[in-house]
Amino acid sequence: MAEKKGKKLLYTRAEMFELNKKILLKRGVSIEAIAEISYKQQSKYSDDVSRELCIESVEKILSLRDVFHHVQLACEIDRLAEEGKFEGPIQAIIYEDLGLFGIDETMGLDVSGLYGTIGQTNFGDIDVNKHGIVKRLNDAGKEEGICHTFLDDIVGAIAAAASTRVAQVLNEEIAHEDSGVKRFSIFDI
Ligand code: MG
């Protein structure tokens, strides 16, 4: 049955954050698990990386409208595929996670570049080497009745973007130390 028009379309950043957190948890993904990938990725380059900064970065990213749309759509596509709700060839292609199907990666690339092109390199690393929660999602997705085709990429992309934000924040701090200028909130990353 078709949905009635006129439903709520716009959500505040706080609402989008809560809705994203909720749907990710429903799909077995916590903010801490995403932040852990960013921490592992970024702590290779700097001793100043803290888990708090990684969690803050993931939380901030989860409150952005573009990311909200990506996360909500990705989780729903996987759920619908699990329930066999798509018609035609795309049902099996998504459900079986066909290797040559790349729309999940396209969505991931889009989100991972939020804080700079380097995010897409970070995403490539996570996609190929499957760190932490991304590996767990990937493995679980092979089981009967579970589809993580879009979820593993969106989660990897958020981790990659958070990783990039961490690098941006740390570099900004170094630049501020050098300039001696107090940080302006308008330029907060
Ligand atoms: Mg995938």
PDB file of C-alpha atoms and ligand atoms in Angstrom:
ATOM      1  CA  MET A   1       0.000   0.000   0.000  1.00  0.00           C
ATOM      2  CA  ALA A   2       1.309   3.442  -0.914  1.00  0.00           C
ATOM      3  CA  GLU A   3       2.343   5.821   1.886  1.00  0.00           C
ATOM      4  CA  LYS A   4       0.269   8.930   2.422  1.00  0.00           C
ATOM      5  CA  LYS A   5       2.036  12.176   1.485  1.00  0.00           C
ATOM      6  CA  GLY A   6       2.618  14.916   4.043  1.00  0.00           C
ATOM      7  CA  LYS A   7       4.659  12.960   6.603  1.00  0.00           C
ATOM      8  CA  LYS A   8       7.527  14.485   8.592  1.00  0.00           C
ATOM      9  CA  LEU A   9      10.599  14.926   6.395  1.00  0.00           C
ATOM     10  CA  LEU A  10      12.900  17.161   8.363  1.00  0.00           C
ATOM     11  CA  TYR A  11      14.629  16.131  11.558  1.00  0.00           C
ATOM     12  CA  THR A  12      16.896  18.116  13.855  1.00  0.00           C
ATOM     13  CA  ARG A  13      20.524  17.113  14.195  1.00  0.00           C
ATOM     14  CA  ALA A  14      19.808  15.704  17.651  1.00  0.00           C
ATOM     15  CA  GLU A  15      16.916  13.646  16.263  1.00  0.00           C
ATOM     16  CA  MET A  16      18.995  12.418  13.323  1.00  0.00           C
ATOM     17  CA  PHE A  17      21.772  11.379  15.690  1.00  0.00           C
ATOM     18  CA  GLU A  18      19.351   9.440  17.914  1.00  0.00           C
ATOM     19  CA  LEU A  19      17.615   7.772  14.953  1.00  0.00           C
ATOM     20  CA  ASN A  20      20.953   6.767  13.426  1.00  0.00           C
ATOM     21  CA  LYS A  21      22.235   5.441  16.747  1.00  0.00           C
ATOM     22  CA  LYS A  22      19.024   3.444  17.191  1.00  0.00           C
ATOM     23  CA  ILE A  23      18.934   1.866  13.733  1.00  0.00           C
ATOM     24  CA  LEU A  24      22.647   0.991  13.862  1.00  0.00           C
ATOM     25  CA  LEU A  25      22.212  -0.657  17.268  1.00  0.00           C
ATOM     26  CA  LYS A  26      19.239  -2.582  15.902  1.00  0.00           C
ATOM     27  CA  ARG A  27      21.575  -3.844  13.176  1.00  0.00           C
ATOM     28  CA  GLY A  28      24.240  -4.755  15.761  1.00  0.00           C
ATOM     29  CA  VAL A  29      26.557  -1.759  15.448  1.00  0.00           C
ATOM     30  CA  SER A  30      27.571   0.517  18.335  1.00  0.00           C
ATOM     31  CA  ILE A  31      29.207   3.930  18.128  1.00  0.00           C
ATOM     32  CA  GLU A  32      32.137   2.560  20.146  1.00  0.00           C
ATOM     33  CA  ALA A  33      32.719  -0.238  17.624  1.00  0.00           C
ATOM     34  CA  ILE A  34      32.870   2.277  14.757  1.00  0.00           C
ATOM     35  CA  ALA A  35      35.127   4.606  16.762  1.00  0.00           C
ATOM     36  CA  GLU A  36      37.477   1.707  17.515  1.00  0.00           C
ATOM     37  CA  ILE A  37      38.300   1.376  13.797  1.00  0.00           C
ATOM     38  CA  SER A  38      39.094   5.097  13.609  1.00  0.00           C
ATOM     39  CA  TYR A  39      41.246   4.803  16.725  1.00  0.00           C
ATOM     40  CA  LYS A  40      43.234   1.872  15.308  1.00  0.00           C
ATOM     41  CA  GLN A  41      43.634   3.655  12.000  1.00  0.00           C
ATOM     42  CA  GLN A  42      44.652   7.055  13.356  1.00  0.00           C
ATOM     43  CA  SER A  43      46.754   6.058  16.391  1.00  0.00           C
ATOM     44  CA  LYS A  44      49.341   4.711  13.935  1.00  0.00           C
ATOM     45  CA  TYR A  45      50.117   8.301  12.974  1.00  0.00           C
ATOM     46  CA  SER A  46      49.805  10.211  16.237  1.00  0.00           C
ATOM     47  CA  ASP A  47      50.094   9.566  19.983  1.00  0.00           C
ATOM     48  CA  ASP A  48      47.567  12.336  20.638  1.00  0.00           C
ATOM     49  CA  VAL A  49      44.601  10.319  19.349  1.00  0.00           C
ATOM     50  CA  SER A  50      42.149   9.454  22.109  1.00  0.00           C
ATOM     51  CA  ARG A  51      39.140   7.171  22.024  1.00  0.00           C
ATOM     52  CA  GLU A  52      37.042  10.152  23.188  1.00  0.00           C
ATOM     53  CA  LEU A  53      38.002  12.158  20.099  1.00  0.00           C
ATOM     54  CA  CYS A  54      37.132   9.176  17.883  1.00  0.00           C
ATOM     55  CA  ILE A  55      33.742   8.723  19.579  1.00  0.00           C
ATOM     56  CA  GLU A  56      33.031  12.473  19.348  1.00  0.00           C
ATOM     57  CA  SER A  57      33.854  12.319  15.632  1.00  0.00           C
ATOM     58  CA  VAL A  58      31.548   9.362  14.982  1.00  0.00           C
ATOM     59  CA  GLU A  59      28.752  11.084  16.933  1.00  0.00           C
ATOM     60  CA  LYS A  60      29.155  14.309  15.010  1.00  0.00           C
ATOM     61  CA  ILE A  61      29.094  12.478  11.672  1.00  0.00           C
ATOM     62  CA  LEU A  62      25.966  10.554  12.686  1.00  0.00           C
ATOM     63  CA  SER A  63      24.138  13.850  13.221  1.00  0.00           C
ATOM     64  CA  LEU A  64      24.689  15.133   9.666  1.00  0.00           C
ATOM     65  CA  ARG A  65      21.684  15.132   7.319  1.00  0.00           C
ATOM     66  CA  ASP A  66      23.486  13.542   4.387  1.00  0.00           C
ATOM     67  CA  VAL A  67      24.798  10.771   6.584  1.00  0.00           C
ATOM     68  CA  PHE A  68      21.352  10.344   8.141  1.00  0.00           C
ATOM     69  CA  HIS A  69      19.906   9.639   4.705  1.00  0.00           C
ATOM     70  CA  HIS A  70      22.721   7.238   3.849  1.00  0.00           C
ATOM     71  CA  VAL A  71      22.521   5.295   7.116  1.00  0.00           C
ATOM     72  CA  GLN A  72      18.741   5.020   7.121  1.00  0.00           C
ATOM     73  CA  LEU A  73      18.641   3.923   3.491  1.00  0.00           C
ATOM     74  CA  ALA A  74      21.514   1.437   3.824  1.00  0.00           C
ATOM     75  CA  CYS A  75      19.965  -0.258   6.865  1.00  0.00           C
ATOM     76  CA  GLU A  76      16.550  -0.458   5.218  1.00  0.00           C
ATOM     77  CA  ILE A  77      17.899  -1.917   1.968  1.00  0.00           C
ATOM     78  CA  ASP A  78      19.606  -4.709   3.913  1.00  0.00           C
ATOM     79  CA  ARG A  79      16.502  -5.396   5.992  1.00  0.00           C
ATOM     80  CA  LEU A  80      14.266  -5.529   2.918  1.00  0.00           C
ATOM     81  CA  ALA A  81      16.715  -7.887   1.206  1.00  0.00           C
ATOM     82  CA  GLU A  82      16.677 -10.133   4.297  1.00  0.00           C
ATOM     83  CA  GLU A  83      12.892 -10.205   4.087  1.00  0.00           C
ATOM     84  CA  GLY A  84      12.976 -10.922   0.338  1.00  0.00           C
ATOM     85  CA  LYS A  85      11.009  -7.751  -0.374  1.00  0.00           C
ATOM     86  CA  PHE A  86      12.728  -6.682  -3.598  1.00  0.00           C
ATOM     87  CA  GLU A  87      11.406  -7.905  -6.908  1.00  0.00           C
ATOM     88  CA  GLY A  88      13.473  -9.009  -9.879  1.00  0.00           C
ATOM     89  CA  PRO A  89      17.197  -9.790 -10.078  1.00  0.00           C
ATOM     90  CA  ILE A  90      18.256  -7.112  -7.592  1.00  0.00           C
ATOM     91  CA  GLN A  91      16.874  -9.155  -4.655  1.00  0.00           C
ATOM     92  CA  ALA A  92      19.438 -11.938  -5.086  1.00  0.00           C
ATOM     93  CA  ILE A  93      22.230  -9.540  -6.095  1.00  0.00           C
ATOM     94  CA  ILE A  94      21.871  -7.583  -2.845  1.00  0.00           C
ATOM     95  CA  TYR A  95      21.034 -10.547  -0.603  1.00  0.00           C
ATOM     96  CA  GLU A  96      23.974 -12.615  -1.878  1.00  0.00           C
ATOM     97  CA  ASP A  97      26.300  -9.571  -1.801  1.00  0.00           C
ATOM     98  CA  LEU A  98      27.563 -10.022  -5.359  1.00  0.00           C
ATOM     99  CA  GLY A  99      31.195  -8.955  -5.576  1.00  0.00           C
ATOM    100  CA  LEU A 100      30.689  -6.917  -8.731  1.00  0.00           C
ATOM    101  CA  PHE A 101      27.771  -4.982  -7.264  1.00  0.00           C
ATOM    102  CA  GLY A 102      29.339  -1.665  -6.317  1.00  0.00           C
ATOM    103  CA  ILE A 103      26.511   0.643  -5.286  1.00  0.00           C
ATOM    104  CA  ASP A 104      27.186  -0.078  -1.601  1.00  0.00           C
ATOM    105  CA  GLU A 105      30.803   1.047  -2.116  1.00  0.00           C
ATOM    106  CA  THR A 106      29.628   4.140  -4.016  1.00  0.00           C
ATOM    107  CA  MET A 107      27.567   5.134  -0.996  1.00  0.00           C
ATOM    108  CA  GLY A 108      30.552   4.438   1.222  1.00  0.00           C
ATOM    109  CA  LEU A 109      32.864   6.575  -0.892  1.00  0.00           C
ATOM    110  CA  ASP A 110      30.394   9.426  -0.718  1.00  0.00           C
ATOM    111  CA  VAL A 111      30.252   9.419   3.084  1.00  0.00           C
ATOM    112  CA  SER A 112      33.950   8.726   3.655  1.00  0.00           C
ATOM    113  CA  GLY A 113      35.017  11.896   1.813  1.00  0.00           C
ATOM    114  CA  LEU A 114      33.182  14.207   4.230  1.00  0.00           C
ATOM    115  CA  TYR A 115      36.346  15.532   5.875  1.00  0.00           C
ATOM    116  CA  GLY A 116      38.662  15.379   2.906  1.00  0.00           C
ATOM    117  CA  THR A 117      39.809  13.119   0.106  1.00  0.00           C
ATOM    118  CA  ILE A 118      42.052  11.163   2.466  1.00  0.00           C
ATOM    119  CA  GLY A 119      38.853   9.694   3.928  1.00  0.00           C
ATOM    120  CA  GLN A 120      38.371   7.751   0.732  1.00  0.00           C
ATOM    121  CA  THR A 121      41.834   6.236   1.116  1.00  0.00           C
ATOM    122  CA  ASN A 122      40.918   5.343   4.712  1.00  0.00           C
ATOM    123  CA  PHE A 123      37.700   3.777   3.425  1.00  0.00           C
ATOM    124  CA  GLY A 124      39.620   1.720   0.869  1.00  0.00           C
ATOM    125  CA  ASP A 125      41.855   0.399   3.647  1.00  0.00           C
ATOM    126  CA  ILE A 126      38.845  -0.586   5.788  1.00  0.00           C
ATOM    127  CA  ASP A 127      37.043  -2.104   2.794  1.00  0.00           C
ATOM    128  CA  VAL A 128      40.011  -4.267   1.817  1.00  0.00           C
ATOM    129  CA  ASN A 129      41.436  -5.160   5.239  1.00  0.00           C
ATOM    130  CA  LYS A 130      38.068  -5.373   7.050  1.00  0.00           C
ATOM    131  CA  HIS A 131      38.930  -4.104  10.518  1.00  0.00           C
ATOM    132  CA  GLY A 132      36.927  -4.842  13.688  1.00  0.00           C
ATOM    133  CA  ILE A 133      33.161  -4.483  13.353  1.00  0.00           C
ATOM    134  CA  VAL A 134      33.400  -4.398   9.532  1.00  0.00           C
ATOM    135  CA  LYS A 135      34.863  -7.907   9.560  1.00  0.00           C
ATOM    136  CA  ARG A 136      32.220  -9.111  12.009  1.00  0.00           C
ATOM    137  CA  LEU A 137      29.468  -7.672   9.798  1.00  0.00           C
ATOM    138  CA  ASN A 138      31.006  -9.160   6.705  1.00  0.00           C
ATOM    139  CA  ASP A 139      31.262 -12.631   8.256  1.00  0.00           C
ATOM    140  CA  ALA A 140      27.765 -12.514   9.744  1.00  0.00           C
ATOM    141  CA  GLY A 141      26.390 -11.371   6.386  1.00  0.00           C
ATOM    142  CA  LYS A 142      27.357 -14.737   4.878  1.00  0.00           C
ATOM    143  CA  GLU A 143      24.937 -16.535   7.193  1.00  0.00           C
ATOM    144  CA  GLU A 144      21.467 -17.537   6.112  1.00  0.00           C
ATOM    145  CA  GLY A 145      18.860 -14.835   6.690  1.00  0.00           C
ATOM    146  CA  ILE A 146      21.377 -12.026   7.252  1.00  0.00           C
ATOM    147  CA  CYS A 147      22.253  -9.305   4.754  1.00  0.00           C
ATOM    148  CA  HIS A 148      24.941  -6.715   5.513  1.00  0.00           C
ATOM    149  CA  THR A 149      25.675  -5.696   1.933  1.00  0.00           C
ATOM    150  CA  PHE A 150      25.117  -1.982   2.562  1.00  0.00           C
ATOM    151  CA  LEU A 151      25.740  -1.901   6.312  1.00  0.00           C
ATOM    152  CA  ASP A 152      29.401  -2.964   6.203  1.00  0.00           C
ATOM    153  CA  ASP A 153      30.207  -0.157   3.749  1.00  0.00           C
ATOM    154  CA  ILE A 154      28.286   2.556   5.535  1.00  0.00           C
ATOM    155  CA  VAL A 155      29.891   1.578   8.849  1.00  0.00           C
ATOM    156  CA  GLY A 156      33.360   1.473   7.243  1.00  0.00           C
ATOM    157  CA  ALA A 157      32.700   4.859   5.647  1.00  0.00           C
ATOM    158  CA  ILE A 158      31.666   6.469   8.943  1.00  0.00           C
ATOM    159  CA  ALA A 159      34.805   5.065  10.581  1.00  0.00           C
ATOM    160  CA  ALA A 160      36.904   6.400   7.683  1.00  0.00           C
ATOM    161  CA  ALA A 161      35.317   9.855   7.858  1.00  0.00           C
ATOM    162  CA  ALA A 162      35.738   9.913  11.657  1.00  0.00           C
ATOM    163  CA  SER A 163      39.350   8.912  11.217  1.00  0.00           C
ATOM    164  CA  THR A 164      39.820  11.820   8.823  1.00  0.00           C
ATOM    165  CA  ARG A 165      38.085  14.237  11.190  1.00  0.00           C
ATOM    166  CA  VAL A 166      40.452  13.148  13.965  1.00  0.00           C
ATOM    167  CA  ALA A 167      43.403  13.967  11.680  1.00  0.00           C
ATOM    168  CA  GLN A 168      41.837  17.333  10.806  1.00  0.00           C
ATOM    169  CA  VAL A 169      41.238  18.225  14.480  1.00  0.00           C
ATOM    170  CA  LEU A 170      44.784  17.275  15.501  1.00  0.00           C
ATOM    171  CA  ASN A 171      46.295  19.225  12.609  1.00  0.00           C
ATOM    172  CA  GLU A 172      44.126  22.221  13.413  1.00  0.00           C
ATOM    173  CA  GLU A 173      45.393  22.108  16.979  1.00  0.00           C
ATOM    174  CA  ILE A 174      48.992  22.097  15.781  1.00  0.00           C
ATOM    175  CA  ALA A 175      48.261  25.047  13.486  1.00  0.00           C
ATOM    176  CA  HIS A 176      46.674  26.931  16.386  1.00  0.00           C
ATOM    177  CA  GLU A 177      49.641  26.291  18.663  1.00  0.00           C
ATOM    178  CA  ASP A 178      51.889  27.748  15.983  1.00  0.00           C
ATOM    179  CA  SER A 179      49.728  30.804  15.380  1.00  0.00           C
ATOM    180  CA  GLY A 180      48.971  31.532  19.042  1.00  0.00           C
ATOM    181  CA  VAL A 181      45.430  32.500  18.031  1.00  0.00           C
ATOM    182  CA  LYS A 182      42.504  31.330  20.157  1.00  0.00           C
ATOM    183  CA  ARG A 183      40.227  28.869  18.453  1.00  0.00           C
ATOM    184  CA  PHE A 184      37.131  30.374  16.833  1.00  0.00           C
ATOM    185  CA  SER A 185      34.004  28.283  17.266  1.00  0.00           C
ATOM    186  CA  ILE A 186      32.846  29.290  13.770  1.00  0.00           C
ATOM    187  CA  PHE A 187      35.751  27.275  12.391  1.00  0.00           C
ATOM    188  CA  ASP A 188      35.161  24.222  14.526  1.00  0.00           C
ATOM    189  CA  ILE A 189      35.584  21.067  12.548  1.00  0.00           C
TER     190      ILE A 189
HETATM  191 MG    MG B   1      29.163  -4.230   0.990  1.00  0.00          MG
END
